[in-house]
Coordinates of C-alpha atoms in Angstrom, one line a residue:
M1 CA 72.0 15.6 94.9
E2 CA 69.7 17.6 97.1
S3 CA 67.3 20.0 95.5
G4 CA 68.1 23.7 96.0
L5 CA 64.4 24.5 96.4
D6 CA 63.0 24.9 99.8
Y7 CA 59.6 23.3 100.8
H8 CA 57.5 26.4 100.2
T9 CA 59.0 27.2 96.8
A10 CA 58.5 23.6 95.6
R11 CA 54.9 23.6 96.9
A12 CA 54.2 26.8 95.1
L13 CA 55.6 25.4 91.8
L14 CA 53.5 22.2 92.2
E15 CA 50.3 24.2 92.7
W16 CA 51.1 26.3 89.7
Q17 CA 51.5 23.2 87.5
I18 CA 48.2 21.8 88.8
E19 CA 46.5 25.0 87.8
L20 CA 47.9 24.6 84.4
G21 CA 46.3 21.1 84.2
A22 CA 49.4 18.9 84.8
T23 CA 47.6 16.5 87.2
D24 CA 49.3 13.2 86.2
A25 CA 52.6 12.2 87.8
I26 CA 55.5 11.1 85.6
V27 CA 55.5 7.3 85.0
D28 CA 58.4 5.0 85.2
T29 CA 58.7 4.4 81.4
P30 CA 58.4 7.0 78.7
I31 CA 55.3 7.2 76.6
D32 CA 55.4 7.7 72.8
R33 CA 52.5 10.0 72.3
Y34 CA 52.8 9.7 68.5
A35 CA 52.2 5.9 68.7
L36 CA 49.0 6.2 70.6
P37 CA 45.7 5.6 68.6
D38 CA 43.8 8.6 67.5
K39 CA 40.9 8.9 70.0
A40 CA 39.3 11.9 68.3
A41 CA 35.7 11.1 67.8
K42 CA 34.8 10.5 64.2
A43 CA 32.2 12.9 62.9
K44 CA 28.8 11.2 62.6
K45 CA 27.0 11.3 59.4
A46 CA 24.3 13.9 59.5
V47 CA 20.8 12.3 59.8
V48 CA 18.5 13.9 57.3
A49 CA 15.0 14.1 58.7
E50 CA 12.4 12.8 56.3
P51 CA 10.0 15.6 55.3
P52 CA 6.6 15.3 57.0
K53 CA 4.1 13.4 55.1
K54 CA 1.3 15.5 53.6
P55 CA -2.1 14.7 55.1
E56 CA -4.1 12.5 52.8
Q57 CA -6.4 14.5 50.6
I58 CA -10.1 13.8 51.1
D59 CA -12.3 13.8 48.0
A60 CA -15.2 15.8 49.4
A61 CA -17.4 15.1 46.3
A62 CA -16.8 11.4 46.6
V63 CA -17.8 11.5 50.3
A64 CA -20.9 13.4 49.4
Q65 CA -21.7 10.9 46.7
R66 CA -21.6 8.0 49.2
A67 CA -23.6 9.8 51.8
A68 CA -26.2 10.9 49.3
K69 CA -26.5 7.4 47.8
A70 CA -27.0 5.9 51.3
S71 CA -29.9 8.1 52.0
G72 CA -33.1 6.3 51.4
S73 CA -35.6 9.1 52.2
L74 CA -35.8 12.8 52.5
P75 CA -35.3 12.7 56.4
E76 CA -32.3 10.5 55.9
L77 CA -30.9 12.9 53.3
R78 CA -31.4 15.8 55.6
A79 CA -29.5 13.9 58.4
S80 CA -26.7 13.1 55.9
L81 CA -26.3 16.8 55.1
E82 CA -26.4 17.7 58.8
A83 CA -23.5 15.2 59.4
Y84 CA -21.5 16.4 56.4
D85 CA -18.5 18.5 57.6
L86 CA -16.4 18.9 54.5
C87 CA -18.0 22.1 53.3
E88 CA -16.5 25.3 54.8
L89 CA -19.8 27.1 54.3
K90 CA -21.3 25.1 57.1
R91 CA -19.0 26.7 59.7
G92 CA -20.1 30.2 58.9
A93 CA -23.9 29.5 58.6
R94 CA -26.4 29.6 61.4
Q95 CA -28.2 26.4 60.3
L96 CA -28.9 24.1 57.4
V97 CA -31.5 25.2 54.9
F98 CA -32.9 22.0 53.5
A99 CA -36.3 22.4 51.9
D100 CA -39.8 23.8 52.2
G101 CA -43.2 23.0 50.6
T102 CA -44.8 19.7 49.8
P103 CA -42.6 16.6 49.2
G104 CA -43.9 14.7 46.3
A105 CA -45.4 17.8 44.5
R106 CA -45.4 17.9 40.8
V107 CA -43.3 21.0 40.7
M108 CA -39.8 21.2 42.3
I109 CA -38.1 24.6 42.4
I110 CA -34.3 24.8 42.8
G111 CA -32.9 28.1 44.0
E112 CA -29.3 29.1 44.3
A113 CA -28.2 29.5 48.0
P114 CA -29.7 30.7 51.2
G115 CA -29.6 34.4 52.0
R116 CA -29.7 36.2 55.4
D117 CA -33.5 35.5 55.9
E118 CA -33.2 31.9 54.9
D119 CA -30.2 31.3 57.1
R120 CA -32.1 32.8 60.1
E121 CA -35.4 30.9 59.5
G122 CA -34.0 27.6 58.1
K123 CA -36.2 27.6 55.0
P124 CA -35.6 28.5 51.3
F125 CA -37.2 31.5 49.7
V126 CA -38.3 33.6 52.6
G127 CA -38.1 37.4 53.0
R128 CA -38.9 39.7 50.1
A129 CA -37.8 37.2 47.4
G130 CA -39.8 34.5 49.0
Q131 CA -42.9 36.7 49.1
L132 CA -42.6 37.5 45.5
L133 CA -42.1 33.9 44.6
D134 CA -45.3 33.0 46.4
R135 CA -47.2 35.7 44.4
M136 CA -45.8 34.4 41.2
L137 CA -46.9 30.8 42.0
A138 CA -50.3 31.9 43.1
A139 CA -50.8 33.6 39.7
I140 CA -50.8 30.1 38.1
D141 CA -52.6 28.3 40.9
L142 CA -49.5 26.9 42.7
D143 CA -48.7 27.1 46.4
R144 CA -45.8 25.7 48.3
T145 CA -48.2 24.5 51.0
Q146 CA -50.1 22.3 48.5
N147 CA -48.3 21.5 45.2
V148 CA -44.8 22.9 45.1
Y149 CA -41.6 21.7 46.7
I150 CA -38.6 24.0 47.1
T151 CA -34.9 23.6 47.8
N152 CA -31.5 25.3 46.9
V153 CA -28.3 24.2 45.3
L154 CA -26.4 25.0 48.5
P155 CA -27.9 24.2 51.9
W156 CA -25.7 26.8 53.7
R157 CA -25.5 30.5 53.3
P158 CA -22.2 31.8 51.6
P159 CA -20.6 34.7 53.5
Q160 CA -21.8 38.1 52.5
N161 CA -24.2 36.3 50.0
R162 CA -21.4 35.8 47.5
D163 CA -21.8 33.5 44.6
P164 CA -21.1 29.9 45.3
K165 CA -17.7 28.6 44.2
P166 CA -17.5 25.9 41.5
E167 CA -16.0 23.4 44.1
E168 CA -18.9 24.2 46.5
I169 CA -21.4 23.4 43.8
G170 CA -19.6 20.2 42.8
M171 CA -19.5 19.2 46.4
M172 CA -23.2 19.6 47.0
K173 CA -24.4 18.3 43.6
P174 CA -24.6 14.7 44.7
F175 CA -27.0 15.7 47.5
L176 CA -29.0 17.9 45.1
E177 CA -29.4 15.0 42.6
R178 CA -30.4 12.6 45.3
H179 CA -32.9 15.2 46.6
V180 CA -34.6 15.4 43.2
A181 CA -34.7 11.6 43.0
L182 CA -36.3 11.3 46.4
A183 CA -38.8 14.1 45.9
K184 CA -39.9 12.7 42.5
P185 CA -41.4 15.8 40.9
D186 CA -42.8 15.9 37.3
V187 CA -40.9 19.1 36.4
L188 CA -38.0 21.1 37.7
V189 CA -37.8 24.9 37.8
V190 CA -34.3 26.2 38.1
M191 CA -34.1 29.8 39.2
G192 CA -31.0 31.8 38.5
N193 CA -27.6 31.2 37.0
I194 CA -26.2 29.1 39.8
S195 CA -29.1 26.7 39.6
C196 CA -28.7 26.5 35.8
Q197 CA -25.0 25.7 36.2
A198 CA -25.6 23.0 38.8
V199 CA -28.5 21.3 37.1
L200 CA -28.0 22.0 33.3
G201 CA -24.2 22.7 33.3
K202 CA -25.0 26.1 31.6
R203 CA -25.0 29.8 32.5
G204 CA -26.7 32.8 30.9
I205 CA -30.1 33.0 32.5
T206 CA -31.4 35.8 30.1
R207 CA -30.7 33.4 27.2
L208 CA -31.8 30.2 28.8
R209 CA -35.0 31.4 30.6
G210 CA -38.3 30.1 29.3
R211 CA -36.8 27.4 27.2
W212 CA -37.4 23.8 28.2
D213 CA -34.4 21.6 28.7
Q214 CA -33.8 18.1 30.1
A215 CA -31.8 17.0 33.1
L216 CA -31.9 14.3 35.8
D217 CA -34.5 12.5 33.6
L218 CA -36.9 15.4 34.0
P219 CA -38.1 18.4 31.9
V220 CA -36.4 21.6 33.2
I221 CA -37.4 25.2 32.7
P222 CA -35.0 28.0 33.8
M223 CA -36.5 31.2 35.2
F224 CA -35.3 34.5 36.7
H225 CA -34.6 34.4 40.4
P226 CA -37.2 36.5 42.4
A227 CA -34.3 38.4 43.9
Y228 CA -33.2 39.4 40.4
L229 CA -36.8 40.6 39.6
L230 CA -36.8 42.8 42.7
R231 CA -33.7 44.5 41.3
Q232 CA -34.9 44.5 37.7
P233 CA -38.7 44.9 37.8
Q234 CA -38.9 45.5 34.1
M235 CA -38.1 41.8 33.6
K236 CA -41.3 40.7 35.3
R237 CA -43.0 40.5 31.8
Q238 CA -40.6 37.8 30.8
A239 CA -41.1 36.0 34.1
W240 CA -44.8 36.0 33.6
A241 CA -44.4 34.4 30.2
D242 CA -42.2 31.7 31.8
L243 CA -44.9 31.0 34.4
L244 CA -47.5 30.6 31.7
E245 CA -45.2 28.2 29.9
L246 CA -44.9 26.2 33.1
K247 CA -48.7 26.2 33.6
A248 CA -49.3 25.0 30.1
R249 CA -46.8 22.1 30.6
L250 CA -48.5 21.0 33.8
E251 CA -52.0 21.2 32.2
A252 CA -50.7 19.1 29.3
G253 CA -49.5 16.4 31.8
A254 CA -45.8 17.5 32.0

């Protein structure tokens, strides 16, 4: 039986089916579509990414302890401090403030932390506080150029001269203890609350000042910091009494 469609109508219908997506010709045998395997892709199990590992925590105090212990001299200790990069204060300071005075002197003074003048010059106790300290020492025949050695608890200036944080003191304490061991003084003078906290584990300078204590196998006397005396000149009488106590101890052979 001949088709009633003419050529052009048949072609138009074929093109319409192709546009609809019917691109396969009819095969000779029927296909049971229900019997065909399911080719739908199975959903893959979601891969749960492992949380990133936390960076290993560095024990800054332990690193400081090893570095300090390995320092066999004051120049080596200074180099160890220069190489120590775990204290954030170092990033904001101009330079390391290590020490001043005479290594091996009988008297070793431990201040708190560098201020602006100390940070600029690289020496502890300069500026107005340093000038007052020099006059105090001269009153009992002491001089940093002859018989006094000076350092600080912290070797870098805290921003805006704020008080050192406990973790900063703990981080620097191994270096301070090694500093004392290498300097080998007869007596220690700790000036200010921060110094008392670092060396004696105590605070309250108005209560502690002028009273001998013991730390690092040495006699220790707390005193007012010269910067405090500049703010509270009425306390110079007590500071003078403490200086006389130090002089008497030295004359008695420490």
